[in-house]
Amino acid sequence: MVTAAEEKARVRDRDVALAADPKVEAALARRHRARKASHPLVGIMVTLWTLTTAVILWIPDTTAFIVHGQKPLAAATGLVVVVMVGLWALSIRATDGFRLRVSRWLGLWTWWWVALGAVTLLLDVLTAKTAVLRPPYVPPPGQLLTEAWGDRTLLGQSIVHSAVLLLVGLLIGGIAGLLTGLWMGWSRRAGYWFNPIVKYIGPVPTLAWIPIVFLAFPNTFWAAVFLVALTVWFPMTVLTNAGIRSIPKSYFDVCQTLGASTRFLVLKVSLPAALPNIFTGIFMALPTAFVTLTIAETLGVNSGLGWYINWKKGWSSYPAMYAAIAIMVILCGSLLSLELSIRNRVLAWQKDLTRW
């Protein structure tokens, strides 16, 4: 065991070695310094969005087709300019507190805003200004906003329906997978009976279950919930089981020697030690749940974003279809980012944790 004196001596020797080689010290300082806003890059980003707004407003639209949504698009790009200028002002000479967080946020995401501004400008020029790309397959970006706003009632209902279906399926499948995996990892008898079921039932594609599920359930909503839950249950079960079984036996031996009960071993030893695997299971389950949700709504459920996309495609209303796809991307990405954020916070104690 390393004593405190030995640890202090090791740190002192390291500091002496770093001081003797300033290049190494400078490289380490750059590596671990929190990224702040690059003011020239932020200036380029603000200029690009300002240029995009000016092009939308002042360059004449094409006469090859009727262009919709230019004013709402200009309002949106102008709002981006105002917000970014405000954040840029806050990030100047930021040293701590909220202003430092704003500076770090700009340092992390400025390149993405530059890319988004460039894509918006390019699409508007190629569609609304020059008609190189034409509706209905490639509509101007402003038309996506007007279509989404014009159909906001039905689109809002579809978002709510998809969110409820997804969350209910995730909750049921996640809890069932957690309990099944915990039982399989804790009990050899449960593992004996559940292992074949998990191996043969879990990997079956969602499409294979649809004819049976929509006949077995009283309505399409609960059939879709079952499909999502089944998709979530499989990775949660497998990885929770693997996490429980990978715990060193010495942990349980020490706790039992100190008089720990079975409840303590399950709740205070098994579950905390298996948390990395459990979060990995959730991470794997979320994308497959999104896929299953879309398939279920496309083929059987008469509401939701998947149904809305399929319905608009049938009517060749591609701008509304693209708007719904964009909303689905934002919804899925936000849920995945939330899961990773919770994972990073809960597993902050884990050594060499890969952070997303």
Tab-separated table of C-alpha atoms in Angstrom:
chain	number	residue	atom	x	y	z
A	1	MET	CA	0.000	0.000	0.000
A	2	VAL	CA	1.313	3.456	-0.924
A	3	THR	CA	1.706	5.738	2.070
A	4	ALA	CA	0.858	9.423	2.126
A	5	ALA	CA	4.553	10.352	2.250
A	6	GLU	CA	5.302	8.196	-0.787
A	7	GLU	CA	2.391	9.752	-2.693
A	8	LYS	CA	3.634	13.265	-1.874
A	9	ALA	CA	7.134	12.316	-3.008
A	10	ARG	CA	5.777	10.933	-6.263
A	11	VAL	CA	3.795	14.124	-6.948
A	12	ARG	CA	6.858	16.232	-6.125
A	13	ASP	CA	9.038	14.213	-8.504
A	14	ARG	CA	6.427	14.580	-11.241
A	15	ASP	CA	6.273	18.354	-10.774
A	16	VAL	CA	10.057	18.587	-10.905
A	17	ALA	CA	10.119	16.560	-14.132
A	18	LEU	CA	7.449	18.774	-15.687
A	19	ALA	CA	9.283	21.933	-14.676
A	20	ALA	CA	12.426	20.589	-16.325
A	21	ASP	CA	10.573	20.136	-19.633
A	22	PRO	CA	8.373	23.180	-20.338
A	23	LYS	CA	7.123	21.698	-23.646
A	24	VAL	CA	5.519	18.761	-21.829
A	25	GLU	CA	3.995	21.092	-19.254
A	26	ALA	CA	2.585	23.358	-21.945
A	27	ALA	CA	1.170	20.388	-23.870
A	28	LEU	CA	-0.565	19.059	-20.753
A	29	ALA	CA	-1.953	22.508	-19.992
A	30	ARG	CA	-3.408	22.742	-23.509
A	31	ARG	CA	-4.803	19.220	-23.291
A	32	HIS	CA	-6.689	19.795	-20.053
A	33	ARG	CA	-7.690	23.438	-20.545
A	34	ALA	CA	-11.436	23.873	-20.953
A	35	ARG	CA	-12.306	25.028	-24.460
A	36	LYS	CA	-13.567	28.598	-24.598
A	37	ALA	CA	-15.127	30.655	-27.348
A	38	SER	CA	-12.914	31.503	-30.319
A	39	HIS	CA	-13.970	35.078	-30.979
A	40	PRO	CA	-12.822	35.155	-34.631
A	41	LEU	CA	-14.770	31.952	-35.277
A	42	VAL	CA	-17.857	33.292	-33.489
A	43	GLY	CA	-17.561	36.426	-35.617
A	44	ILE	CA	-17.497	34.296	-38.761
A	45	MET	CA	-20.566	32.408	-37.553
A	46	VAL	CA	-22.523	35.612	-36.823
A	47	THR	CA	-21.474	37.075	-40.198
A	48	LEU	CA	-22.596	33.914	-41.998
A	49	TRP	CA	-26.045	33.963	-40.357
A	50	THR	CA	-26.374	37.690	-41.074
A	51	LEU	CA	-25.491	37.021	-44.705
A	52	THR	CA	-28.069	34.227	-44.817
A	53	THR	CA	-30.750	36.600	-43.516
A	54	ALA	CA	-29.773	39.256	-46.054
A	55	VAL	CA	-29.846	36.796	-48.963
A	56	ILE	CA	-33.287	35.528	-47.940
A	57	LEU	CA	-34.729	39.043	-47.710
A	58	TRP	CA	-33.016	40.977	-50.481
A	59	ILE	CA	-32.147	38.538	-53.249
A	60	PRO	CA	-35.235	38.075	-55.500
A	61	ASP	CA	-36.905	34.680	-55.427
A	62	THR	CA	-37.156	32.495	-58.499
A	63	THR	CA	-40.192	32.755	-60.748
A	64	ALA	CA	-40.066	29.063	-61.714
A	65	PHE	CA	-42.426	28.203	-58.858
A	66	ILE	CA	-44.203	29.914	-55.992
A	67	VAL	CA	-41.832	30.251	-53.045
A	68	HIS	CA	-43.361	30.017	-49.562
A	69	GLY	CA	-41.969	30.761	-46.137
A	70	GLN	CA	-39.185	33.250	-46.861
A	71	LYS	CA	-40.282	35.793	-44.235
A	72	PRO	CA	-40.610	33.213	-41.419
A	73	LEU	CA	-37.223	31.791	-42.415
A	74	ALA	CA	-35.661	35.266	-42.348
A	75	ALA	CA	-37.222	35.852	-38.917
A	76	ALA	CA	-35.723	32.577	-37.666
A	77	THR	CA	-32.246	33.301	-39.044
A	78	GLY	CA	-32.425	36.862	-37.707
A	79	LEU	CA	-33.326	35.506	-34.276
A	80	VAL	CA	-30.253	33.264	-34.438
A	81	VAL	CA	-28.124	36.335	-35.173
A	82	VAL	CA	-29.568	38.265	-32.211
A	83	VAL	CA	-29.141	35.345	-29.797
A	84	MET	CA	-25.596	34.587	-30.937
A	85	VAL	CA	-24.540	38.231	-30.693
A	86	GLY	CA	-25.896	38.289	-27.144
A	87	LEU	CA	-24.031	35.091	-26.216
A	88	TRP	CA	-20.896	36.428	-27.884
A	89	ALA	CA	-21.072	39.589	-25.783
A	90	LEU	CA	-21.425	37.520	-22.603
A	91	SER	CA	-18.448	35.323	-23.510
A	92	ILE	CA	-16.011	38.240	-23.840
A	93	ARG	CA	-13.510	38.189	-20.950
A	94	ALA	CA	-15.458	35.443	-19.233
A	95	THR	CA	-13.637	34.107	-16.186
A	96	ASP	CA	-16.248	32.360	-14.061
A	97	GLY	CA	-19.938	31.738	-13.478
A	98	PHE	CA	-22.589	31.938	-16.155
A	99	ARG	CA	-20.423	33.889	-18.596
A	100	LEU	CA	-17.737	31.195	-18.503
A	101	ARG	CA	-20.360	28.517	-19.185
A	102	VAL	CA	-21.593	30.541	-22.169
A	103	SER	CA	-18.023	30.845	-23.460
A	104	ARG	CA	-17.466	27.101	-23.155
A	105	TRP	CA	-20.775	26.384	-24.879
A	106	LEU	CA	-19.756	28.601	-27.800
A	107	GLY	CA	-16.337	26.959	-27.886
A	108	LEU	CA	-17.988	23.570	-28.195
A	109	TRP	CA	-20.795	24.293	-30.651
A	110	THR	CA	-19.695	27.225	-32.858
A	111	TRP	CA	-18.516	24.988	-35.700
A	112	TRP	CA	-21.916	23.258	-35.754
A	113	TRP	CA	-23.691	26.623	-36.031
A	114	VAL	CA	-21.333	27.591	-38.855
A	115	ALA	CA	-22.195	24.361	-40.679
A	116	LEU	CA	-25.943	24.824	-40.067
A	117	GLY	CA	-25.812	28.390	-41.369
A	118	ALA	CA	-23.912	27.290	-44.472
A	119	VAL	CA	-26.401	24.500	-45.188
A	120	THR	CA	-29.372	26.865	-44.728
A	121	LEU	CA	-27.829	29.447	-47.074
A	122	LEU	CA	-26.918	26.838	-49.691
A	123	LEU	CA	-30.382	25.229	-49.654
A	124	ASP	CA	-32.131	28.580	-49.946
A	125	VAL	CA	-29.936	29.634	-52.864
A	126	LEU	CA	-30.345	26.324	-54.700
A	127	THR	CA	-34.128	26.212	-54.219
A	128	ALA	CA	-35.795	29.587	-53.595
A	129	LYS	CA	-33.301	31.757	-55.495
A	130	THR	CA	-32.045	29.739	-58.490
A	131	ALA	CA	-34.512	26.794	-58.735
A	132	VAL	CA	-31.653	24.349	-59.300
A	133	LEU	CA	-33.510	22.089	-56.860
A	134	ARG	CA	-37.310	22.224	-56.977
A	135	PRO	CA	-40.344	21.138	-54.973
A	136	PRO	CA	-41.929	18.839	-54.146
A	137	TYR	CA	-38.881	16.650	-53.507
A	138	VAL	CA	-36.519	19.437	-52.384
A	139	PRO	CA	-38.590	22.366	-51.047
A	140	PRO	CA	-37.060	25.650	-49.829
A	141	PRO	CA	-36.157	25.562	-46.123
A	142	GLY	CA	-38.707	28.256	-45.324
A	143	GLN	CA	-41.502	26.066	-46.667
A	144	LEU	CA	-40.709	23.473	-43.986
A	145	LEU	CA	-41.480	26.086	-41.340
A	146	THR	CA	-44.733	27.182	-42.949
A	147	GLU	CA	-45.915	23.593	-43.499
A	148	ALA	CA	-45.132	22.656	-39.898
A	149	TRP	CA	-46.895	25.756	-38.567
A	150	GLY	CA	-49.905	25.338	-40.854
A	151	ASP	CA	-50.363	21.731	-39.744
A	152	ARG	CA	-49.370	22.410	-36.125
A	153	THR	CA	-52.503	20.930	-34.543
A	154	LEU	CA	-52.219	17.508	-36.138
A	155	LEU	CA	-48.428	17.566	-35.897
A	156	GLY	CA	-48.633	18.419	-32.188
A	157	GLN	CA	-51.069	15.576	-31.573
A	158	SER	CA	-48.743	13.207	-33.412
A	159	ILE	CA	-45.766	14.326	-31.320
A	160	VAL	CA	-47.694	13.795	-28.075
A	161	HIS	CA	-48.925	10.369	-29.189
A	162	SER	CA	-45.440	9.216	-30.210
A	163	ALA	CA	-43.903	10.559	-27.003
A	164	VAL	CA	-46.481	8.796	-24.819
A	165	LEU	CA	-46.151	5.526	-26.730
A	166	LEU	CA	-42.354	5.663	-26.600
A	167	LEU	CA	-42.142	6.554	-22.907
A	168	VAL	CA	-44.674	3.891	-21.856
A	169	GLY	CA	-42.851	1.266	-23.908
A	170	LEU	CA	-39.470	2.344	-22.524
A	171	LEU	CA	-40.774	2.285	-18.966
A	172	ILE	CA	-42.394	-1.153	-19.228
A	173	GLY	CA	-39.543	-2.706	-21.220
A	174	GLY	CA	-36.845	-1.101	-19.064
A	175	ILE	CA	-38.334	-2.229	-15.766
A	176	ALA	CA	-39.058	-5.722	-17.105
A	177	GLY	CA	-35.543	-6.012	-18.538
A	178	LEU	CA	-33.942	-4.774	-15.338
A	179	LEU	CA	-35.886	-7.211	-13.170
A	180	THR	CA	-35.356	-10.128	-15.554
A	181	GLY	CA	-31.636	-9.484	-15.858
A	182	LEU	CA	-31.283	-9.045	-12.107
A	183	TRP	CA	-33.158	-12.289	-11.464
A	184	MET	CA	-31.125	-14.191	-14.060
A	185	GLY	CA	-27.850	-12.875	-12.683
A	186	TRP	CA	-28.791	-13.574	-9.080
A	187	SER	CA	-30.464	-16.966	-9.450
A	188	ARG	CA	-28.993	-19.895	-11.357
A	189	ARG	CA	-32.431	-21.481	-11.654
A	190	ALA	CA	-33.854	-18.313	-13.216
A	191	GLY	CA	-30.871	-18.179	-15.564
A	192	TYR	CA	-31.486	-21.797	-16.562
A	193	TRP	CA	-35.086	-21.074	-17.608
A	194	PHE	CA	-34.707	-17.554	-19.017
A	195	ASN	CA	-31.467	-17.933	-20.963
A	196	PRO	CA	-33.030	-19.914	-23.854
A	197	ILE	CA	-35.992	-17.505	-23.982
A	198	VAL	CA	-33.730	-14.470	-24.146
A	199	LYS	CA	-31.445	-16.044	-26.750
A	200	TYR	CA	-34.218	-17.161	-29.096
A	201	ILE	CA	-37.002	-14.607	-28.529
A	202	GLY	CA	-34.985	-11.425	-28.052
A	203	PRO	CA	-33.194	-11.265	-31.437
A	204	VAL	CA	-36.390	-11.836	-33.464
A	205	PRO	CA	-36.938	-8.720	-35.663
A	206	THR	CA	-39.835	-6.439	-34.835
A	207	LEU	CA	-41.447	-6.912	-38.238
A	208	ALA	CA	-41.836	-10.630	-37.551
A	209	TRP	CA	-44.010	-9.933	-34.490
A	210	ILE	CA	-46.361	-7.413	-36.087
A	211	PRO	CA	-48.949	-9.862	-37.575
A	212	ILE	CA	-49.257	-11.702	-34.246
A	213	VAL	CA	-49.155	-8.665	-31.968
A	214	PHE	CA	-51.806	-6.640	-33.752
A	215	LEU	CA	-54.159	-9.629	-33.564
A	216	ALA	CA	-53.401	-10.476	-29.934
A	217	PHE	CA	-53.938	-7.008	-28.438
A	218	PRO	CA	-57.298	-5.219	-28.175
A	219	ASN	CA	-56.040	-2.000	-29.815
A	220	THR	CA	-53.100	-0.800	-31.853
A	221	PHE	CA	-51.735	1.461	-29.108
A	222	TRP	CA	-51.006	-1.376	-26.687
A	223	ALA	CA	-49.748	-3.536	-29.513
A	224	ALA	CA	-47.210	-0.836	-30.373
A	225	VAL	CA	-46.322	-0.439	-26.683
A	226	PHE	CA	-45.643	-4.161	-26.498
A	227	LEU	CA	-43.356	-4.010	-29.540
A	228	VAL	CA	-41.369	-1.112	-28.099
A	229	ALA	CA	-41.200	-2.775	-24.677
A	230	LEU	CA	-40.014	-6.044	-26.214
A	231	THR	CA	-37.315	-4.201	-28.143
A	232	VAL	CA	-36.115	-2.502	-24.944
A	233	TRP	CA	-36.437	-5.628	-22.787
A	234	PHE	CA	-33.870	-7.677	-24.714
A	235	PRO	CA	-30.734	-5.467	-24.394
A	236	MET	CA	-31.675	-4.461	-20.857
A	237	THR	CA	-31.990	-8.112	-19.804
A	238	VAL	CA	-28.778	-9.246	-21.462
A	239	LEU	CA	-26.600	-6.425	-20.178
A	240	THR	CA	-28.061	-6.343	-16.669
A	241	ASN	CA	-27.486	-10.087	-16.414
A	242	ALA	CA	-23.911	-9.652	-17.678
A	243	GLY	CA	-23.309	-6.838	-15.208
A	244	ILE	CA	-24.524	-8.904	-12.241
A	245	ARG	CA	-22.497	-11.952	-13.252
A	246	SER	CA	-19.310	-9.919	-13.743
A	247	ILE	CA	-19.257	-8.704	-10.123
A	248	PRO	CA	-16.325	-10.296	-8.239
A	249	LYS	CA	-17.472	-12.941	-5.771
A	250	SER	CA	-15.249	-11.389	-3.125
A	251	TYR	CA	-17.662	-8.430	-2.869
A	252	PHE	CA	-20.462	-10.724	-1.736
A	253	ASP	CA	-18.189	-12.749	0.555
A	254	VAL	CA	-17.023	-9.633	2.412
A	255	CYS	CA	-20.564	-8.299	2.780
A	256	GLN	CA	-21.920	-11.637	4.011
A	257	THR	CA	-19.059	-11.893	6.500
A	258	LEU	CA	-20.150	-8.531	7.891
A	259	GLY	CA	-23.736	-9.780	8.179
A	260	ALA	CA	-25.308	-8.256	5.074
A	261	SER	CA	-28.799	-9.448	4.151
A	262	THR	CA	-29.888	-10.598	0.698
A	263	ARG	CA	-31.759	-7.308	0.230
A	264	PHE	CA	-28.552	-5.403	0.961
A	265	LEU	CA	-26.562	-7.548	-1.478
A	266	VAL	CA	-29.070	-6.912	-4.244
A	267	LEU	CA	-29.724	-3.213	-3.721
A	268	LYS	CA	-26.380	-2.007	-2.368
A	269	VAL	CA	-23.889	-4.303	-4.105
A	270	SER	CA	-25.341	-5.893	-7.242
A	271	LEU	CA	-27.229	-2.948	-8.739
A	272	PRO	CA	-24.548	-0.274	-8.161
A	273	ALA	CA	-21.828	-2.546	-9.548
A	274	ALA	CA	-23.968	-3.352	-12.603
A	275	LEU	CA	-24.865	0.297	-13.344
A	276	PRO	CA	-22.318	0.691	-16.199
A	277	ASN	CA	-23.877	-2.300	-17.980
A	278	ILE	CA	-27.385	-1.075	-17.245
A	279	PHE	CA	-26.710	2.333	-18.803
A	280	THR	CA	-25.134	0.609	-21.802
A	281	GLY	CA	-28.334	-1.417	-22.140
A	282	ILE	CA	-30.430	1.764	-22.085
A	283	PHE	CA	-28.120	3.345	-24.673
A	284	MET	CA	-28.535	0.332	-26.963
A	285	ALA	CA	-32.286	0.121	-26.361
A	286	LEU	CA	-33.160	3.726	-27.223
A	287	PRO	CA	-32.245	3.679	-30.955
A	288	THR	CA	-33.956	0.321	-31.488
A	289	ALA	CA	-37.011	1.637	-29.644
A	290	PHE	CA	-37.163	4.606	-32.036
A	291	VAL	CA	-36.980	2.256	-35.019
A	292	THR	CA	-39.700	0.019	-33.592
A	293	LEU	CA	-41.900	3.024	-32.807
A	294	THR	CA	-41.656	4.273	-36.388
A	295	ILE	CA	-42.375	0.828	-37.844
A	296	ALA	CA	-45.368	0.270	-35.563
A	297	GLU	CA	-46.861	3.691	-36.339
A	298	THR	CA	-46.240	3.272	-40.053
A	299	LEU	CA	-47.867	-0.158	-40.327
A	300	GLY	CA	-50.600	-0.248	-37.727
A	301	VAL	CA	-51.075	2.733	-35.424
A	302	ASN	CA	-53.308	5.504	-36.754
A	303	SER	CA	-51.500	8.343	-35.003
A	304	GLY	CA	-47.985	9.477	-34.163
A	305	LEU	CA	-45.025	10.836	-36.100
A	306	GLY	CA	-44.449	7.586	-38.005
A	307	TRP	CA	-48.066	7.569	-39.147
A	308	TYR	CA	-47.902	11.291	-39.997
A	309	ILE	CA	-44.777	10.814	-42.131
A	310	ASN	CA	-46.317	7.891	-44.004
A	311	TRP	CA	-49.603	9.747	-44.496
A	312	LYS	CA	-47.915	12.881	-45.853
A	313	LYS	CA	-45.759	10.774	-48.148
A	314	GLY	CA	-48.917	9.172	-49.568
A	315	TRP	CA	-50.269	12.630	-50.412
A	316	SER	CA	-46.870	13.742	-51.819
A	317	SER	CA	-46.718	16.485	-49.187
A	318	TYR	CA	-42.954	16.298	-48.901
A	319	PRO	CA	-42.345	19.587	-47.016
A	320	ALA	CA	-44.612	18.452	-44.161
A	321	MET	CA	-42.993	15.008	-44.258
A	322	TYR	CA	-39.508	16.538	-43.975
A	323	ALA	CA	-40.666	18.753	-41.099
A	324	ALA	CA	-41.957	15.704	-39.206
A	325	ILE	CA	-38.688	13.862	-39.858
A	326	ALA	CA	-36.747	16.847	-38.486
A	327	ILE	CA	-38.916	16.855	-35.362
A	328	MET	CA	-38.340	13.116	-34.901
A	329	VAL	CA	-34.578	13.630	-35.225
A	330	ILE	CA	-34.678	16.350	-32.556
A	331	LEU	CA	-36.841	14.216	-30.246
A	332	CYS	CA	-34.654	11.117	-30.578
A	333	GLY	CA	-31.414	13.051	-30.248
A	334	SER	CA	-32.670	14.904	-27.174
A	335	LEU	CA	-33.661	11.694	-25.390
A	336	LEU	CA	-30.335	10.064	-26.212
A	337	SER	CA	-28.421	13.141	-25.035
A	338	LEU	CA	-30.452	13.157	-21.800
A	339	GLU	CA	-29.612	9.491	-21.177
A	340	LEU	CA	-25.903	10.090	-21.766
A	341	SER	CA	-25.937	13.158	-19.519
A	342	ILE	CA	-27.551	11.188	-16.678
A	343	ARG	CA	-25.063	8.371	-17.269
A	344	ASN	CA	-22.077	10.713	-17.061
A	345	ARG	CA	-23.353	12.196	-13.823
A	346	VAL	CA	-24.319	8.918	-12.142
A	347	LEU	CA	-21.113	7.140	-13.202
A	348	ALA	CA	-18.798	10.054	-12.388
A	349	TRP	CA	-16.969	7.738	-9.981
A	350	GLN	CA	-16.049	5.237	-12.714
A	351	LYS	CA	-12.411	5.309	-13.781
A	352	ASP	CA	-11.727	5.824	-17.505
A	353	LEU	CA	-15.410	6.503	-18.229
A	354	THR	CA	-15.951	7.365	-21.895
A	355	ARG	CA	-17.999	10.577	-21.864
A	356	TRP	CA	-20.326	11.570	-24.694
